[in-house]
mmCIF file of C-alpha atoms in Angstrom:
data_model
loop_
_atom_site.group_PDB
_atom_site.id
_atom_site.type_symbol
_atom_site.label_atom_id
_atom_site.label_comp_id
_atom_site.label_asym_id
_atom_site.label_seq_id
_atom_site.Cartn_x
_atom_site.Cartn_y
_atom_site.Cartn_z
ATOM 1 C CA UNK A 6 -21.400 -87.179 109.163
ATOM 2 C CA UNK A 7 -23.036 -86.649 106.019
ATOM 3 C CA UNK A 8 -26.046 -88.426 107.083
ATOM 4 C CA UNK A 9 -26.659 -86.068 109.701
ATOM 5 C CA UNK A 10 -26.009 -83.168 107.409
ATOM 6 C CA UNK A 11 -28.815 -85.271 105.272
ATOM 7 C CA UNK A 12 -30.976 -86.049 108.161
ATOM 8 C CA UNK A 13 -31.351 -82.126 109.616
ATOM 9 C CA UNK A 14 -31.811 -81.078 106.175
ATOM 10 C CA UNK A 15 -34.399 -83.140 105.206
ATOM 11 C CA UNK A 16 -36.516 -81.967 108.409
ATOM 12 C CA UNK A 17 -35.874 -78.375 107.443
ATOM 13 C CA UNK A 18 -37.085 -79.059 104.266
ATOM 14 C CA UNK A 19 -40.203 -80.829 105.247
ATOM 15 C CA UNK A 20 -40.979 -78.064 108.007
ATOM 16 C CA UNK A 21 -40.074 -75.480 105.735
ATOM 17 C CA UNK A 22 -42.979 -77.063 103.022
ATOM 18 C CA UNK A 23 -45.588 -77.329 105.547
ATOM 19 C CA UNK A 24 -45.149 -73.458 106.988
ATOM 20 C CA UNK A 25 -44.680 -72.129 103.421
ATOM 21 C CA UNK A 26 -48.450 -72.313 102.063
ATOM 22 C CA UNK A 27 -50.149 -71.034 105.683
ATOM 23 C CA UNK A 28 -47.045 -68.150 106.148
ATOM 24 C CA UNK A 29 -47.767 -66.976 102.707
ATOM 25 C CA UNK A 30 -51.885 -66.943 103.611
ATOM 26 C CA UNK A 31 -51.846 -65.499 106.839
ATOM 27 C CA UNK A 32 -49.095 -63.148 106.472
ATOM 28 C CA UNK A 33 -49.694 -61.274 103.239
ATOM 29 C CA UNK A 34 -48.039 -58.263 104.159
ATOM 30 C CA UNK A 35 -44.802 -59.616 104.928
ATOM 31 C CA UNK A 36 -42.211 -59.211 102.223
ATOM 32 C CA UNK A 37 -41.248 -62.986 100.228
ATOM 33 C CA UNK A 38 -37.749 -63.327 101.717
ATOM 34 C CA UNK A 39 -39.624 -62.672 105.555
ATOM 35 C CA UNK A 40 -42.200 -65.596 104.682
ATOM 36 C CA UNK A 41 -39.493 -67.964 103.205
ATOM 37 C CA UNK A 42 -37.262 -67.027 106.547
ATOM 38 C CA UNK A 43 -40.553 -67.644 109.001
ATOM 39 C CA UNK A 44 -41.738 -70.643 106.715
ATOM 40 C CA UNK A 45 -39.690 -73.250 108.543
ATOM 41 C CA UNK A 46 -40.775 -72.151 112.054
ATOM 42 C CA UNK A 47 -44.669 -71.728 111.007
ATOM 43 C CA UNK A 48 -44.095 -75.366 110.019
ATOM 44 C CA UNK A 49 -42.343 -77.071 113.278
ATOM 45 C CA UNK A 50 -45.291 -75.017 115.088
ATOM 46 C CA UNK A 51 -47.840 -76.755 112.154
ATOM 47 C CA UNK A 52 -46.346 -79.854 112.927
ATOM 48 C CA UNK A 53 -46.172 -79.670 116.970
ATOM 49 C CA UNK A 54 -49.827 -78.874 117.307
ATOM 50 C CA UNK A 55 -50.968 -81.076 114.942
ATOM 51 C CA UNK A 56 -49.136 -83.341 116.139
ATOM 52 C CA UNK A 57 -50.074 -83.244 120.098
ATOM 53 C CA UNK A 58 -53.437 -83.302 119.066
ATOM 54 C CA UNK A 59 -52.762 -86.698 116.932
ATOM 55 C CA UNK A 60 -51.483 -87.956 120.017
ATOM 56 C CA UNK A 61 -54.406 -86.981 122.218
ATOM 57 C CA UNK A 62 -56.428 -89.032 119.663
ATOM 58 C CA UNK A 63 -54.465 -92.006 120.797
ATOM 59 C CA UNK A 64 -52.148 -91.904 117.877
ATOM 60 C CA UNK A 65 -48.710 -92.265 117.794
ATOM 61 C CA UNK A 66 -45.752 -90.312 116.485
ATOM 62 C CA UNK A 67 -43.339 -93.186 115.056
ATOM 63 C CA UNK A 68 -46.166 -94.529 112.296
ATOM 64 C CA UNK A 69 -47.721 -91.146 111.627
ATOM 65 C CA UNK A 70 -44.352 -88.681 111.168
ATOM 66 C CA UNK A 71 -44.593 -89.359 107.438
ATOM 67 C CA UNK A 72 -47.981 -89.768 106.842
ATOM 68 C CA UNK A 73 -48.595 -86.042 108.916
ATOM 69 C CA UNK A 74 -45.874 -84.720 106.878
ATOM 70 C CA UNK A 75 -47.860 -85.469 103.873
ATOM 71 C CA UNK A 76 -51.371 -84.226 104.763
ATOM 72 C CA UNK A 77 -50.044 -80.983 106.021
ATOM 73 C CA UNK A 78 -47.436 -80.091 103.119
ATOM 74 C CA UNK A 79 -51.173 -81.186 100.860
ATOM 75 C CA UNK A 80 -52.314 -78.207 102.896
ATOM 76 C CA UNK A 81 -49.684 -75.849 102.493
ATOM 77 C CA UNK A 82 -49.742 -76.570 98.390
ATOM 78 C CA UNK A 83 -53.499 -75.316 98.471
ATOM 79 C CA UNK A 84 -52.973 -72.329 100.851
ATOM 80 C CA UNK A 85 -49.833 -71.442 98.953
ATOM 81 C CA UNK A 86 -51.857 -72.049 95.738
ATOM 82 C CA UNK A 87 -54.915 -69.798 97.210
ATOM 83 C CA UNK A 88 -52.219 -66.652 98.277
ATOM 84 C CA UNK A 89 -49.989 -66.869 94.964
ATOM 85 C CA UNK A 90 -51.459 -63.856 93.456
ATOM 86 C CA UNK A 91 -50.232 -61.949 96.721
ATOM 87 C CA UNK A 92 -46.721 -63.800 96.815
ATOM 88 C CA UNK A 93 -46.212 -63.031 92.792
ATOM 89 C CA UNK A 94 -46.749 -59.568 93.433
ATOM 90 C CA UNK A 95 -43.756 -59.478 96.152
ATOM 91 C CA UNK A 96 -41.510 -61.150 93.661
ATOM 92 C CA UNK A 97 -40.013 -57.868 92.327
ATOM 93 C CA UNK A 98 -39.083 -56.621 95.886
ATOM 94 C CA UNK A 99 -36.743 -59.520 96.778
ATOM 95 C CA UNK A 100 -33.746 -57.819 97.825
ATOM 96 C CA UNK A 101 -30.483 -59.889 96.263
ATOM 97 C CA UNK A 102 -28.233 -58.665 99.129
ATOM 98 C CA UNK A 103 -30.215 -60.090 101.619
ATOM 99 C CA UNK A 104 -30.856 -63.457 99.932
ATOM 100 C CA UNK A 105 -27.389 -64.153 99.420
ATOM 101 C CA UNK A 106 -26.295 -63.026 103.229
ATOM 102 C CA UNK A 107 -29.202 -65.053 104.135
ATOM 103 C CA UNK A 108 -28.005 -68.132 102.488
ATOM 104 C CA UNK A 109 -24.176 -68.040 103.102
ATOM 105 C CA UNK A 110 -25.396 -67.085 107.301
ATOM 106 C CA UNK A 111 -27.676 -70.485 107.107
ATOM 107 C CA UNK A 112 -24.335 -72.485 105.103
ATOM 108 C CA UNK A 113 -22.334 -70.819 108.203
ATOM 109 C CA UNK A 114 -24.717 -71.487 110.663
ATOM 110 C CA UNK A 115 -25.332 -75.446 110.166
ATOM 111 C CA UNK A 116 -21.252 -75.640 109.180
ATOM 112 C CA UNK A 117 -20.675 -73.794 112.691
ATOM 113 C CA UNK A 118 -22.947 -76.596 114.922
ATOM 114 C CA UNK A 119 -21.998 -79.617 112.940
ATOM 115 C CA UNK A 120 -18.025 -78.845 113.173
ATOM 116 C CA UNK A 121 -17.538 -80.899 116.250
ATOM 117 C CA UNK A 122 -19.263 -84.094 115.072
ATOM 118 C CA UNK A 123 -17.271 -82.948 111.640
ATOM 119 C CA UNK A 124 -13.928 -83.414 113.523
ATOM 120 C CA UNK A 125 -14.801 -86.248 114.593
ATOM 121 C CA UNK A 126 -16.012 -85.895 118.387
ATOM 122 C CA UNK A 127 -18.773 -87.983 118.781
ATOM 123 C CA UNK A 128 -18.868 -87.919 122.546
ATOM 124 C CA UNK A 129 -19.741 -83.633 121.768
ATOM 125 C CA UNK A 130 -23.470 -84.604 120.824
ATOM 126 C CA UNK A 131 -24.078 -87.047 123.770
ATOM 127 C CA UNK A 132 -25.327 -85.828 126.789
ATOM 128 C CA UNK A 133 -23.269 -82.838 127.125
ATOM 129 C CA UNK A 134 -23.462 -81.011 130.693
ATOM 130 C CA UNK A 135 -27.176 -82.635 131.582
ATOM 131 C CA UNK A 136 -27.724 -85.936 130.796
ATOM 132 C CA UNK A 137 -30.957 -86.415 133.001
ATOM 133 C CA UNK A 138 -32.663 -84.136 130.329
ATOM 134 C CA UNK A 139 -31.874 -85.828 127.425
ATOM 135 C CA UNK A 140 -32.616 -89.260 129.021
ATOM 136 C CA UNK A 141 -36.085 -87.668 129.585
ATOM 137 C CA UNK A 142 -37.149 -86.670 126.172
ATOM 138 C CA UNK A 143 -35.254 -90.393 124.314
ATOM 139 C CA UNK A 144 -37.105 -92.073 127.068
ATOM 140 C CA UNK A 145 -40.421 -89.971 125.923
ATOM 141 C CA UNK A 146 -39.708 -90.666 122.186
ATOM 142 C CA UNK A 147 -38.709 -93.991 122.677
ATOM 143 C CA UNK A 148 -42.483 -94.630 124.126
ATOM 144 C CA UNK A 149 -44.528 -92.496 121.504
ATOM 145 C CA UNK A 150 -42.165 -94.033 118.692
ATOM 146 C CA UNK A 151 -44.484 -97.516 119.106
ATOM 147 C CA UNK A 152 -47.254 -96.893 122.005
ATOM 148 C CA UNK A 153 -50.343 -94.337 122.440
ATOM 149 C CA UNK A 154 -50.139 -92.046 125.314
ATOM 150 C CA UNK A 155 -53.074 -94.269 127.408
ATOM 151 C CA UNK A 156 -51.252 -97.554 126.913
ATOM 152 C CA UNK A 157 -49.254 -97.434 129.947
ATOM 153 C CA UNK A 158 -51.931 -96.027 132.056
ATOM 154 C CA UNK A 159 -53.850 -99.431 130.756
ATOM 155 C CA UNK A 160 -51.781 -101.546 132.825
ATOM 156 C CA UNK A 161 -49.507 -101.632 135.938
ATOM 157 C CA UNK A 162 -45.673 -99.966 136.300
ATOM 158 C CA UNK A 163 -44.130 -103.829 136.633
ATOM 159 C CA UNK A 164 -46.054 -104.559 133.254
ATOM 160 C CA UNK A 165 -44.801 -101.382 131.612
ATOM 161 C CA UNK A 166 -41.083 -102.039 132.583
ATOM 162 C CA UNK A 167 -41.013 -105.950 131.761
ATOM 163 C CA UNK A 168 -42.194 -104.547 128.253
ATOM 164 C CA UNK A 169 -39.498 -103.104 127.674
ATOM 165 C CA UNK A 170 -37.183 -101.481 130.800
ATOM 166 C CA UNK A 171 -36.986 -97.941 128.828
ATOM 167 C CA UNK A 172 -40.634 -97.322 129.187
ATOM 168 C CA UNK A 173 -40.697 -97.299 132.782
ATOM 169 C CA UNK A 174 -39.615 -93.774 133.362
ATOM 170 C CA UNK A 175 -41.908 -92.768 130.614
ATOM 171 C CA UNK A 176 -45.262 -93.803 132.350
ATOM 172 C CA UNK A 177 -43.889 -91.140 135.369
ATOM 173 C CA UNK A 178 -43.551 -88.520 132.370
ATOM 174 C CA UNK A 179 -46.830 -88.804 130.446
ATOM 175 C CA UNK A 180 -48.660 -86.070 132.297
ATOM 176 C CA UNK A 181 -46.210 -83.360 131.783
ATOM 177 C CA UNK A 182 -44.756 -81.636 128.811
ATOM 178 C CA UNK A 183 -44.252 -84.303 126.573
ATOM 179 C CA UNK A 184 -44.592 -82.993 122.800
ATOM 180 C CA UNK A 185 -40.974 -82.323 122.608
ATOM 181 C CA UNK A 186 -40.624 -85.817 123.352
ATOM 182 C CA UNK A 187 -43.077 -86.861 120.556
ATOM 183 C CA UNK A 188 -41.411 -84.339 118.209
ATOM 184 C CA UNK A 189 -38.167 -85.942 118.668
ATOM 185 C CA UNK A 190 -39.332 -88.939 117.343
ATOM 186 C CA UNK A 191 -40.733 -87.675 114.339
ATOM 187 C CA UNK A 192 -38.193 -85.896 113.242
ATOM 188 C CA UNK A 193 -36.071 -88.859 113.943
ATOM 189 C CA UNK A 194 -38.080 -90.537 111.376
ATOM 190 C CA UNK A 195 -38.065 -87.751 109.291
ATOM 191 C CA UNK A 196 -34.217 -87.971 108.842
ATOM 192 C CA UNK A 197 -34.059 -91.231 108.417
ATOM 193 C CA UNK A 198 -32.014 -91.980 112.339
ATOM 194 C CA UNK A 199 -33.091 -93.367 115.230
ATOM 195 C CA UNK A 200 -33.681 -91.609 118.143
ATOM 196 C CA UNK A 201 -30.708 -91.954 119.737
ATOM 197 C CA UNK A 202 -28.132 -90.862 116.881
ATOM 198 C CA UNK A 203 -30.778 -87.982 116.020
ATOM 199 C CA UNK A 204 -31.106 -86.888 119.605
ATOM 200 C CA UNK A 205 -28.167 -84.212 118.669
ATOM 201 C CA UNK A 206 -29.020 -83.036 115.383
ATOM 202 C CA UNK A 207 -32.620 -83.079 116.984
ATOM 203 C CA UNK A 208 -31.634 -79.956 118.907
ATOM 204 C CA UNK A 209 -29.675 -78.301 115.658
ATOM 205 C CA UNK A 210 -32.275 -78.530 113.458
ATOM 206 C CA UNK A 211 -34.230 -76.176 116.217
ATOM 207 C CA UNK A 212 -31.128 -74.042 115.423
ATOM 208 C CA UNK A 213 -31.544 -73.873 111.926
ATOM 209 C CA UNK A 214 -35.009 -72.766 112.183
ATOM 210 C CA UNK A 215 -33.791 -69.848 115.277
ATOM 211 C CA UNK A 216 -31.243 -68.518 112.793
ATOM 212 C CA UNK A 217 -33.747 -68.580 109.697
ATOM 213 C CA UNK A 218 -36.718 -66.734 111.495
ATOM 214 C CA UNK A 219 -34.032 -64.109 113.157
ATOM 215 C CA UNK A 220 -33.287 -63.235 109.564
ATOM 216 C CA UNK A 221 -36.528 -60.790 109.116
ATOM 217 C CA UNK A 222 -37.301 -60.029 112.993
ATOM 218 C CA UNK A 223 -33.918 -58.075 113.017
ATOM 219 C CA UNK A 224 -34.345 -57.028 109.494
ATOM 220 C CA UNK A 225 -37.486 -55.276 110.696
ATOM 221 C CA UNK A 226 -35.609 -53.981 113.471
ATOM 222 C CA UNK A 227 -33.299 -51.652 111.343
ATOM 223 C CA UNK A 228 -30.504 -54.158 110.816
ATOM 224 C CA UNK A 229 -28.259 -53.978 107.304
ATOM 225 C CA UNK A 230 -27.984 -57.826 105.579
ATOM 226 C CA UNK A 231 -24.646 -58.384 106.778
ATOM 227 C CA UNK A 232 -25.149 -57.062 110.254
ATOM 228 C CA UNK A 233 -28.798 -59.188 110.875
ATOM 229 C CA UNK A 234 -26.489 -62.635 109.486
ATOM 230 C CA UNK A 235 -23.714 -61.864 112.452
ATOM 231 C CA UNK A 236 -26.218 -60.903 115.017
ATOM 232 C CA UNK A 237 -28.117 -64.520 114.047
ATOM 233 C CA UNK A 238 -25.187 -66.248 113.788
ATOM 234 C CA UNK A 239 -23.614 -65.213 117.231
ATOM 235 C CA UNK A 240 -27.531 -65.930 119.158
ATOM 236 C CA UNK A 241 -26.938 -69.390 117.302
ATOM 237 C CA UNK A 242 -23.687 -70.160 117.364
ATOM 238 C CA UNK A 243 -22.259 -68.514 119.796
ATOM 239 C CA UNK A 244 -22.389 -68.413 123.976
ATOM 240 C CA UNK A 245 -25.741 -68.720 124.745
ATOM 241 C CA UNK A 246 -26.429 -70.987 121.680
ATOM 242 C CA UNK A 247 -23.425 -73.396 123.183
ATOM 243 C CA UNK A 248 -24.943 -72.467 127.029
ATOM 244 C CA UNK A 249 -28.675 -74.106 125.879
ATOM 245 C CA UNK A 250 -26.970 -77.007 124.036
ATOM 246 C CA UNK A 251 -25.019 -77.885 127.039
ATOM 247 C CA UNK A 252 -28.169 -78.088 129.713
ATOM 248 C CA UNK A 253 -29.970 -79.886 126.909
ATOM 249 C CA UNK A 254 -33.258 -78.184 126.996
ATOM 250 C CA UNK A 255 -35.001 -79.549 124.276
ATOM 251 C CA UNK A 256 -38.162 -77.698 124.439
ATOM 252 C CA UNK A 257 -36.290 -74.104 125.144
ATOM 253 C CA UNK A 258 -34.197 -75.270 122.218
ATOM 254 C CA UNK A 259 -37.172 -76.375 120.473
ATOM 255 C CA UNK A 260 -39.536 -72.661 121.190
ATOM 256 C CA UNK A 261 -36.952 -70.179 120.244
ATOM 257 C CA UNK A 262 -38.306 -70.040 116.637
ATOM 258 C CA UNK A 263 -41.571 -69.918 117.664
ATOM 259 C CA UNK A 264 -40.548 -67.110 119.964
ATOM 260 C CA UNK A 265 -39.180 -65.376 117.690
ATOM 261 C CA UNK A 266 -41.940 -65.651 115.473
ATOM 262 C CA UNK A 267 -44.545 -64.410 117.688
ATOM 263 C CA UNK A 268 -42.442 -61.327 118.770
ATOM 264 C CA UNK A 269 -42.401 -60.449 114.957
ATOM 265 C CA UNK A 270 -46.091 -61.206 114.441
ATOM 266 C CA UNK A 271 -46.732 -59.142 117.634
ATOM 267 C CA UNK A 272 -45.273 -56.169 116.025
ATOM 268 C CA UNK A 273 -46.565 -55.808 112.652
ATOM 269 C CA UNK A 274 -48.789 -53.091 111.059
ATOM 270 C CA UNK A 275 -52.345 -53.169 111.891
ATOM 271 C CA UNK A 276 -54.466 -55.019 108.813
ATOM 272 C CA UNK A 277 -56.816 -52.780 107.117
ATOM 273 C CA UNK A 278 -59.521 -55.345 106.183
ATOM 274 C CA UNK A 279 -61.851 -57.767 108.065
ATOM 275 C CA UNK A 280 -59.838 -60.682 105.933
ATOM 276 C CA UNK A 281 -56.420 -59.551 106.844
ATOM 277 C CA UNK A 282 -57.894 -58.845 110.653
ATOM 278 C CA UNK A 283 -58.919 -62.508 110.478
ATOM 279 C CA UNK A 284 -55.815 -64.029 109.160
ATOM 280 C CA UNK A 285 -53.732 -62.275 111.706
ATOM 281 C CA UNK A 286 -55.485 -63.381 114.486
ATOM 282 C CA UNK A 287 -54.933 -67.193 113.142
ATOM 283 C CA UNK A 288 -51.421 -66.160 112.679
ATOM 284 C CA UNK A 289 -51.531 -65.089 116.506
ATOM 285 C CA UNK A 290 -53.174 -68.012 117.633
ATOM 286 C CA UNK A 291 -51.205 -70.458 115.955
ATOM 287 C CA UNK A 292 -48.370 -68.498 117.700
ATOM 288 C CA UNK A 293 -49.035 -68.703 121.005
ATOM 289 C CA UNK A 294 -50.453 -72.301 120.662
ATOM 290 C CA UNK A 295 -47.301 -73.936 119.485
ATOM 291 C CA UNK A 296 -45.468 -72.449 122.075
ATOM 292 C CA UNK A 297 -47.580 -73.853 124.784
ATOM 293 C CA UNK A 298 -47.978 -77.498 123.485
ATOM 294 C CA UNK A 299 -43.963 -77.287 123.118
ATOM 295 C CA UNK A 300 -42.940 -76.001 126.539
ATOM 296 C CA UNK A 301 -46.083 -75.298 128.607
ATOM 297 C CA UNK A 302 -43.747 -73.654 131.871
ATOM 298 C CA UNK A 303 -42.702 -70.923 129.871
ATOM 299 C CA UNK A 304 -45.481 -69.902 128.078
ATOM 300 C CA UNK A 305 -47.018 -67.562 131.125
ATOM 301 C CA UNK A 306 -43.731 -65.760 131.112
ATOM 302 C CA UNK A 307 -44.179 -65.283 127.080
ATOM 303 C CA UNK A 308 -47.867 -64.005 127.204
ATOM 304 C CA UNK A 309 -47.051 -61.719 130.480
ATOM 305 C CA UNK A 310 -44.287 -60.130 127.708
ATOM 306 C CA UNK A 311 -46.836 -59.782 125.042
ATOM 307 C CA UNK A 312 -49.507 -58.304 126.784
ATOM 308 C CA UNK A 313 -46.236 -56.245 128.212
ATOM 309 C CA UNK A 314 -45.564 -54.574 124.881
ATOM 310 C CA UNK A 315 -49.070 -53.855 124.372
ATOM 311 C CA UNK A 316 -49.296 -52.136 127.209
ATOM 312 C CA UNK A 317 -46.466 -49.910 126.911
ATOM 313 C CA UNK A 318 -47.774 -49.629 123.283
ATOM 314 C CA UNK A 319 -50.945 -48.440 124.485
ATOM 315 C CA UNK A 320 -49.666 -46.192 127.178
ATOM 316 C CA UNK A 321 -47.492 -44.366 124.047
ATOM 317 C CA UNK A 322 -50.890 -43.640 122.771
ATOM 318 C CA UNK A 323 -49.812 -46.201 119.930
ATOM 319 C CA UNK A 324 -52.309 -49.191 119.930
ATOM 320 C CA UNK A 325 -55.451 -48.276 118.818
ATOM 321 C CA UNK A 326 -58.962 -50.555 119.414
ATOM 322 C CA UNK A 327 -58.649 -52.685 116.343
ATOM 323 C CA UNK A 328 -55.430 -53.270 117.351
ATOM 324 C CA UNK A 329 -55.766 -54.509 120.519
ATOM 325 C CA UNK A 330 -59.025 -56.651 119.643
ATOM 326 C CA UNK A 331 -56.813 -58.390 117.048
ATOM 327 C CA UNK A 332 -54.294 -59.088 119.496
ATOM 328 C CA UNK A 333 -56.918 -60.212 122.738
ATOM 329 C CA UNK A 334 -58.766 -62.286 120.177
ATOM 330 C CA UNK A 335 -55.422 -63.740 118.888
#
């Protein structure tokens, strides 16, 4: 059990490193405990993108999850290192309350989703109520673990499947939504497991990141520390966190972060300058990228949302022209 513990902590970590330095730079108006809360979901959607397009390139996912890792926490150091006069100046306004309901809501949170595999109920983190979907993405992982995405298309089904029989339904998959797939991998090797122990914890450490970046989105929305914490914990933990675990759907699992993140993006203050203009519509961008790449179906249901609010925030007479060039650009 520990190992798992070990394993989704370790990926939170790394994702948490690689989002810190580009949240920090693109974001400069958020307070330090919002960045450090959205610094682990700016990361999985670093990683995802970077990621699919590594894989596009003919790379795969099993060899390059540490070297990636690497190159784009390197990154994150010099962005973080280019924004610190920004972040030092934010120090003072860390609110203590909040960082210590933060921290004992992200204890509660991973305590709440490991407790079955805690007490000992392996068969919890199988399959659950869908097995077909988890078979999809192993299957997926198991391929971009060892193969580029063009080596099956290099030679016939029958050769694929007397390589090895598990790659078979892969070749089918390949020209779908597949960077969930890829990601599971990674992280896999991230934590140390393979794919099919991590295939559970896979899911959770999506979790992790959910209840982290719900911290400062329901801040924002009025929330007291205390009341945000139970509000994350019962989206996380509770029925509809337990409802999503039980159809297995990785890459909704996977894009509630990133969700999150872009509905918090969406509504902050309009940036003054033609730097923070610029940064924001990166910020956007980066946004509404990850979410494709991670679960392509849903993403015309998340931009008809956006551009949704914008237009109820223009009929209130509230979005002015910057505004909405920031946002059509992002």
């Amino acid at each position: 059990m520990l190992h798992i513990v070990l394993a989704i902590a370790a990926n939170c970590l790394v994702f948490a490193g690689v989002g810190l330095g580009p949240m920090a730079l693109l974001a400069p108006r958020l307070g330090l405990l919002a960045v450090l809360a959205l610094a682990p979901a700016a990361g999985y959607a670093l990683y995802s993108v970077a990621l699919t397009c590594w894989l596009l390139q003919e790379g795969t996912a099993g060899s390059s999850a540490w070297p990636l890792a690497g190159v784009l926490c390197a990154v994150s150091a010099g962005c973080l290192a280019y924004a610190w006069p920004s972040v030092r100046a934010r120090l003072p306004g860390v609110s203590g309350r909040r960082a210590v309901a933060g921290l004992v809501g992200l204890t509660l949170c991973l305590g709440l989703l490991t407790a079955p595999l805690a007490a000992g109920n392996k068969g919890y983190g199988i399959f659950r109520g869908n097995a077909s979907d988890s078979f999809i993405y192993m299957f997926l992982a198991r391929y971009f673990d060892e193969h580029p995405r063009a080596w099956a298309f290099s030679l016939s089904e029958d050769d694929v499947k007397a390589a090895d029989p598990m790659l078979g339904p892969s070749r089918s998959m390949l020209n779908i939504r597949w960077t969930s797939g890829a990601m599971l991998t990674a992280c896999a090797r991230l934590g140390g497991m393979n794919i099919l122990d991590f295939q559970y914890p896979f899911t959770l450490v999506s979790y992790v990141l959910f209840f982290a970046a719900l911290l400062p989105f329901l801040a924002a929305m009025g929330l007291s520390a205390a009341a945000a914490v139970v509000s994350a914990l019962a989206l996380t933990t509770g029925f509809y966190g337990q409802l999503v675990l039980d159809i297995r759907a990785f890459s909704q699992i996977n894009t509630l972060s990133l969700v999150v993140m872009l509905a918090y993006v969406l509504a902050l203050p309009t940036p003054a300058s033609r730097g923070g203009a610029v940064r924001r519509i990166v910020l956007l961008a980066l946004c509404y990228l990850s979410t494709f790449v991670n679960y392509t179906e849903i993403f015309p249901m998340i931009f008809g949302a956006a551009a949704a609010y914008l237009t109820a925030k223009a009929m209130l007479s509230r979005l002015t022209s910057r505004e909405a060039g920031i946002q059509v650009a992002g």
